[in-house]
Coordinates of C-alpha atoms in Angstrom, one line a residue:
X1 CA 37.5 -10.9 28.3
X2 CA 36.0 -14.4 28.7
X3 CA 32.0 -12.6 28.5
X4 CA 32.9 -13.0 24.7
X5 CA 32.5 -16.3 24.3
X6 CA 29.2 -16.1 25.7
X7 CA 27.6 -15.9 22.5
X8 CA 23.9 -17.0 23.8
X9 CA 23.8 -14.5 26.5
X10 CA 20.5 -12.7 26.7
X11 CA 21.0 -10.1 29.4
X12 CA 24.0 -8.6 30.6
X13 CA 24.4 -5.7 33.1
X14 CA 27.5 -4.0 34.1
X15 CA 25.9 -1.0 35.9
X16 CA 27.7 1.4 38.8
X17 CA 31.4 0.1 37.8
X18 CA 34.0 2.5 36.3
X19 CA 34.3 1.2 32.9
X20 CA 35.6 3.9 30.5
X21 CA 35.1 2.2 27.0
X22 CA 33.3 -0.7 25.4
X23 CA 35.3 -3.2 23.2
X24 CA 33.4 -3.5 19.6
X25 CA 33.7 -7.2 19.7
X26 CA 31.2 -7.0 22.5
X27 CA 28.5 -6.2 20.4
X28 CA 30.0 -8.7 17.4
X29 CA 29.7 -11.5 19.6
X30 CA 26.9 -11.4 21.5
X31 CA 24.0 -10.7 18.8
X32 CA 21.5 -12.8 20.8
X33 CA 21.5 -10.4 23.5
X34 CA 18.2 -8.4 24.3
X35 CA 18.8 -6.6 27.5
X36 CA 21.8 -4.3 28.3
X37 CA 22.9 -1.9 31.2
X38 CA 25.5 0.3 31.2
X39 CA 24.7 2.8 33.2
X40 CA 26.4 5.0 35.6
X41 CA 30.3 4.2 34.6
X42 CA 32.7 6.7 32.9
X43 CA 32.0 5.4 29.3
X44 CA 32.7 8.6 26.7
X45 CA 32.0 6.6 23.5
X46 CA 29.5 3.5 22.2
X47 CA 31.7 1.5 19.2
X48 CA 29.4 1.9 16.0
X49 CA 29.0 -2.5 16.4
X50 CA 26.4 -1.4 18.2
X51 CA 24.2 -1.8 15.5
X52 CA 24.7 -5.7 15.5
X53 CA 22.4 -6.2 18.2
X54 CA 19.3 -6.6 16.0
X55 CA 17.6 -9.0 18.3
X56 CA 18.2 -6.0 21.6
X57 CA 15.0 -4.8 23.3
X58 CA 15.9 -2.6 26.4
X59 CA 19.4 -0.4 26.3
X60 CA 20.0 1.7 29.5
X61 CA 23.3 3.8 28.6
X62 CA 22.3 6.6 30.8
X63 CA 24.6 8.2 33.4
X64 CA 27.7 8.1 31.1
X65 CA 29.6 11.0 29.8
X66 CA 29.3 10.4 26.7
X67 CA 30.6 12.8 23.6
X68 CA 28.8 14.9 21.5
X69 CA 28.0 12.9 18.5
X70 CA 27.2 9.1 19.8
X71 CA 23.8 8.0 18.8
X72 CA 23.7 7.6 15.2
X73 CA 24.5 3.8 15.5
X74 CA 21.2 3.4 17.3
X75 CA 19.0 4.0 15.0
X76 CA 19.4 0.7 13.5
X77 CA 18.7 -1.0 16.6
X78 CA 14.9 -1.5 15.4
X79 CA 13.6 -4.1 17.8
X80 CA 14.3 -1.8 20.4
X81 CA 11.5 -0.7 23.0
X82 CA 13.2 0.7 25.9
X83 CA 16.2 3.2 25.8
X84 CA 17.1 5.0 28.7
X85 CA 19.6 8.0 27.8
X86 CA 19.0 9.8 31.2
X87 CA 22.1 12.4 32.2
X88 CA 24.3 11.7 28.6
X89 CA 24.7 15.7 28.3
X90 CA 22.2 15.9 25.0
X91 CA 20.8 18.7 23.8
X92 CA 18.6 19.3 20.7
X93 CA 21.8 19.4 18.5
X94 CA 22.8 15.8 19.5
X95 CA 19.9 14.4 19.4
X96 CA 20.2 12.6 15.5
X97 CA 17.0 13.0 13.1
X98 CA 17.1 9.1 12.7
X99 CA 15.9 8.3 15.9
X100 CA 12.4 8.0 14.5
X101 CA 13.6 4.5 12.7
X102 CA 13.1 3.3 16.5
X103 CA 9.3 2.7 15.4
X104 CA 9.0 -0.2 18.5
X105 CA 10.3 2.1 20.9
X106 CA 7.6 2.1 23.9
X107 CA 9.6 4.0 26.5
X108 CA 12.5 6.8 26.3
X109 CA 13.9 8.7 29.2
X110 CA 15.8 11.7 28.4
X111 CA 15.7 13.6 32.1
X112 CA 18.6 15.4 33.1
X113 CA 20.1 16.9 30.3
X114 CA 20.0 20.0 28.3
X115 CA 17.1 20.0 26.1
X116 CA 15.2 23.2 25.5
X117 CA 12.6 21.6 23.6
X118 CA 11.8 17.5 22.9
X119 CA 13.1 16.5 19.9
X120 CA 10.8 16.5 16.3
X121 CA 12.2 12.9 15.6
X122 CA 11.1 11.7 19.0
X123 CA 7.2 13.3 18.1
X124 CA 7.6 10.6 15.6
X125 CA 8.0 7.8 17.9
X126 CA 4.0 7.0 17.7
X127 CA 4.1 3.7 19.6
X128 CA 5.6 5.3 23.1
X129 CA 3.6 4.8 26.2
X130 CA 5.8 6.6 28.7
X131 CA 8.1 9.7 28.0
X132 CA 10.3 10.9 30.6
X133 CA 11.8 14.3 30.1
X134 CA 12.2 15.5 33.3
X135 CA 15.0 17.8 34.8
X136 CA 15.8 20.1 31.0
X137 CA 15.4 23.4 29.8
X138 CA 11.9 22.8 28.3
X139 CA 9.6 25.8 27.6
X140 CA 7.5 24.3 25.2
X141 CA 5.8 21.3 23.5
X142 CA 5.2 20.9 19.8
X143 CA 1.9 20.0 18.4
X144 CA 3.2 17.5 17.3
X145 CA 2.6 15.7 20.9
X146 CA -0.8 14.5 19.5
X147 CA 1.0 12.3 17.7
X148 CA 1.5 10.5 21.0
X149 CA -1.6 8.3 20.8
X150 CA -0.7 5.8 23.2
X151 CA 0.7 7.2 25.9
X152 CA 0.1 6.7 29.1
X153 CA 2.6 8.5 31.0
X154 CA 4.3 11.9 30.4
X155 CA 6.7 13.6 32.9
X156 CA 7.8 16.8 32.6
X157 CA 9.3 17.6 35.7
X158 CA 11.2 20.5 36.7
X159 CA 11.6 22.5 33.3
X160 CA 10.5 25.8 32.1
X161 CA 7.1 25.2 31.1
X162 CA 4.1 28.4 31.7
X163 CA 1.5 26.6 29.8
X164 CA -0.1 22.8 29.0
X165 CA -0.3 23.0 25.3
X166 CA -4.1 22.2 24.4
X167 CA -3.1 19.0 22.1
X168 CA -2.1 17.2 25.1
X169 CA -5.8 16.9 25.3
X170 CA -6.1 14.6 22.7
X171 CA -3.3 11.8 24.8
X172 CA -6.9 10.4 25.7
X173 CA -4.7 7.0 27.2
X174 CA -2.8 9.5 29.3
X175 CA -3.5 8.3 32.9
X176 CA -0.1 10.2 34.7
X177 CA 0.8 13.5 33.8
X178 CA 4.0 15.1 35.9
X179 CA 4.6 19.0 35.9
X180 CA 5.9 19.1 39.1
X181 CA 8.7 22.7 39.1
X182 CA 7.7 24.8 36.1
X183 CA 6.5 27.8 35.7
X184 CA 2.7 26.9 35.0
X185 CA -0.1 29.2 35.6
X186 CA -4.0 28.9 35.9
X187 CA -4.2 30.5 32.6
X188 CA -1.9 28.1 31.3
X189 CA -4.3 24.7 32.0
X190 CA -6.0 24.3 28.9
X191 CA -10.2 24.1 29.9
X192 CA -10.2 20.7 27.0
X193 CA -8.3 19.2 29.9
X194 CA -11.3 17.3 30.8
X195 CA -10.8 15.3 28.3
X196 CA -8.6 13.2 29.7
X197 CA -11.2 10.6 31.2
X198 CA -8.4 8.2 31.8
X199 CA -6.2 10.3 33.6
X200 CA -4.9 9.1 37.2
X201 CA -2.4 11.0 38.6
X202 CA -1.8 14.9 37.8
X203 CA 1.0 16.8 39.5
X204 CA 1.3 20.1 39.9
X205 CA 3.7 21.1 42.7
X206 CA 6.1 24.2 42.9
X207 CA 4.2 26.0 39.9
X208 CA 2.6 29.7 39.8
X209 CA -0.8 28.3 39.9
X210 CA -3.7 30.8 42.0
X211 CA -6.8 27.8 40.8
X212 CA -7.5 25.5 38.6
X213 CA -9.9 25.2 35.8
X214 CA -13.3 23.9 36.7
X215 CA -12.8 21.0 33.6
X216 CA -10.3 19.2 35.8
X217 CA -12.4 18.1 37.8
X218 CA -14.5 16.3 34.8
X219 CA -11.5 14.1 34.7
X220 CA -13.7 11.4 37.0
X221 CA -10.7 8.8 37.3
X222 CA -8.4 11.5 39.2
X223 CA -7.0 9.3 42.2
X224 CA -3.9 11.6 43.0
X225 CA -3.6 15.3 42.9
X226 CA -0.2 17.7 44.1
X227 CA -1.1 21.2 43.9
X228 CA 1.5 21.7 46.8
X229 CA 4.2 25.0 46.3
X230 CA 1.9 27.4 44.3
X231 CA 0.0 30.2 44.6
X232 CA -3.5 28.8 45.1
X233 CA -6.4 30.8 46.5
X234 CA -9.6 28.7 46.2
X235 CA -10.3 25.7 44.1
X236 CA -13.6 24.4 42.2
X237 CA -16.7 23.6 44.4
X238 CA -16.9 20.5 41.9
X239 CA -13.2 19.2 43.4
X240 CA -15.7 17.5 45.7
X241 CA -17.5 15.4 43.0
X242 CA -13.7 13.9 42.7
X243 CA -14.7 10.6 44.2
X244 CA -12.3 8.3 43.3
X245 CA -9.6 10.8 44.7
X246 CA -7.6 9.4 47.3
X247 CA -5.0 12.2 47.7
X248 CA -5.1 16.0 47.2
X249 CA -2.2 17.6 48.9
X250 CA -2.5 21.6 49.1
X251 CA 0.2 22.4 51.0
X252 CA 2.2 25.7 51.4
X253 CA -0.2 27.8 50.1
X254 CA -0.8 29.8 52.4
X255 CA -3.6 32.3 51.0
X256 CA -5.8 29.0 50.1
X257 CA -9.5 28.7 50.8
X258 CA -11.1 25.4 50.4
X259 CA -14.6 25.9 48.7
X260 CA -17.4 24.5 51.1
X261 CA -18.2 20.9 51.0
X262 CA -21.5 20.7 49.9
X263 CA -24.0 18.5 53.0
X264 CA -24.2 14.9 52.0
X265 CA -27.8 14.3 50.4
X266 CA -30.4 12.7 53.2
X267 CA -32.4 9.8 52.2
X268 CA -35.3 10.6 50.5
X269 CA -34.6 13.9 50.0
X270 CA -33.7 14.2 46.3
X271 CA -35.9 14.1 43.1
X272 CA -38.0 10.9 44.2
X273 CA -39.3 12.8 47.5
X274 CA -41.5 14.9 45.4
X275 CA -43.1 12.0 43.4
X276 CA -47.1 12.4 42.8
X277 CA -47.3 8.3 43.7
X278 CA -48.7 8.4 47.0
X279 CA -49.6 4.2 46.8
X280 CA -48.4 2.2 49.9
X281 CA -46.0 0.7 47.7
X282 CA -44.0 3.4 46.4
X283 CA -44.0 5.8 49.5
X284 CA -42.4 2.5 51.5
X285 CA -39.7 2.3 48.4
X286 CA -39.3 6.0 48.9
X287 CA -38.9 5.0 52.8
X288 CA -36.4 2.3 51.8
X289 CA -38.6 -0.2 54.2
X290 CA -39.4 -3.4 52.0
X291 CA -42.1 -2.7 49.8
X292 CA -45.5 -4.8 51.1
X293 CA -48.4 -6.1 49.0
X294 CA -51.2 -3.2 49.1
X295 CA -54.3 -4.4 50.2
X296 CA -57.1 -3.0 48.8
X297 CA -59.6 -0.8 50.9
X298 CA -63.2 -2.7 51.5
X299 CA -65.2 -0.4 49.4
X300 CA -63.2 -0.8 46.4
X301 CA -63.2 -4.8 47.4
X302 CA -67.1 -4.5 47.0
X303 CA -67.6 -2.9 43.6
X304 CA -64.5 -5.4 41.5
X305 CA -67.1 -8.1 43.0
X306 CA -70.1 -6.8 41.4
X307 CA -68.2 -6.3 37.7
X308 CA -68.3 -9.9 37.9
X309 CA -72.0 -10.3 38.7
X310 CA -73.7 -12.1 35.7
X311 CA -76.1 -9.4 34.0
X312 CA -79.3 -10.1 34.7
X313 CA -82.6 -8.4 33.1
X314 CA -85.8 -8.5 35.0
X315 CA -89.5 -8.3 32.8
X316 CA -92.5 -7.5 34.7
X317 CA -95.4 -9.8 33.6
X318 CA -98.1 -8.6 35.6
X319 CA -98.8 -5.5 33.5

């Protein structure tokens, strides 16, 4: 009871305990606070007060059971940029329209719950870098995902997706993208996928995939790559102009064939071997030896001497 006197208390964290409810005059009190964990305890229901904590940045209430209507207090909670509402049984009718008044929000992890499709108020949420959805019942994304413009991370792990909607092209911040346990298929990779010049890290494991689209491989910052758990029979000869990827894992698919590696180019075999400048100095830079000042052959040595001769006319007097 003392932690209410506490009124300049900035962080408080009362994680993995049993705690059943929250007193209001928690959130009365302690307005300075900008950090607070409660996750993983027996908590049902967050006191309206709630709202109080104007100044809060990161709330983690995930892990609770809460009730069915509990979030419409958080919407006023405008400073916030991290809520984590992992495993809170929500679903789409739970989920309260006002939750795009959160317009600092940066991250949001709904995983483990019983969504069948993201939210339309979370769409809204245009400053979100990373989304974490992971572990529902979704089958499909809005067009409104565009909207996400700064993202950089989107996981979408174990749901029910068969397809990468085409306007998750346009995240072109994206750098992680998670499908890991869905239902996609080759068909279901959009070919504008290539867009995504910054993305890092694409996985792909337990899916229905057979290949995947030649454009993927135009994404030239791809350091990580699980196509592990499909149904892959070949992949792109251009998977080998990947060279910033560090890891491709392929495993358990067993019909697989891995298109031949193309033979590394030899030294002075490409374009500049069939060059038409046969001078001592470029055929050494072909060489790769250090190029050495040409000298010039006798003859020609001769005839720049006598352009500098001084003309001279000879008359015959005799005649």
């Amino acid at each position: 009871a003392n932690i209410h006197h506490a009124k300049a208390l900035l962080v408080l964290n009362v994680s993995f305990n049993r705690i059943k409810e929250i007193s209001p005059s928690l959130f009365t009190q302690l307005k300075y606070m900008q950090h607070l964990d409660l996750s993983n305890n027996l908590i049902e229901y967050i006191p309206p007060q709630i709202r109080r904590l104007q100044q809060l940045k990161s709330l983690n209430i995930s892990y609770n059971p809460l009730q069915h209507d509990q979030f419409r207090s958080l919407s006023g909670l405008t400073e916030l940029e991290s809520l984590n509402i992992a495993h809170t049984q929500r679903g789409i009718s739970n989920i309260p329209s006002e939750f795009d008044k959160l317009v600092n929000l940066t991250e949001i992890d709904l995983s483990y719950n019983k969504l069948t499709r993201v939210p339309e108020p979370i769409y809204r949420l245009e400053k979100l870098k990373r989304a974490k959805f992971s572990h529902n019942e979704i089958s499909e994304m809005s067009s409104l995902t565009e909207c996400w413009t700064e993202l950089i991370t989107l996981n979408l792990t174990e749901n029910k997706l068969t397809d990468i909607p085409t306007c998750i092209c346009k995240l072109t911040k994206l750098k992680r993208l998670y499908l890991n346990g869905n239902n996609v298929t080759f068909e279901g990779v959009p070919s504008a996928i290539g867009k995504l010049q910054n993305l890092e890290v694409f996985m792909a494991a337990r899916n229905k995939l057979t290949c995947i689209p030649d454009s993927l491989c135009r994404c030239s910052n791809l350091r990580q790559m699980d196509l592990s758990s499909n149904q892959l029979v070949t992949l792109p000869p251009s998977i080998w102009e990947l060279k910033n990827l560090k890891n491709l894992n392929t495993d358990d698919n067993p019909n697989l064939a891995m298109p031949e590696k193309p033979p590394a180019e030899v030294k002075g075999s490409g374009a500049e071997f069939y060059n038409v400048d046969f001078s001592l100095y470029n055929q050494r830079k072909v060489a790769g030896l250090k190029p050495a000042q040409e000298t010039m052959p006798q003859k020609d040595k001769e005839a720049e001497k006598r352009k500098n001769y001084p003309l001279r006319l000879c008359v015959d007097t005799t005649a």
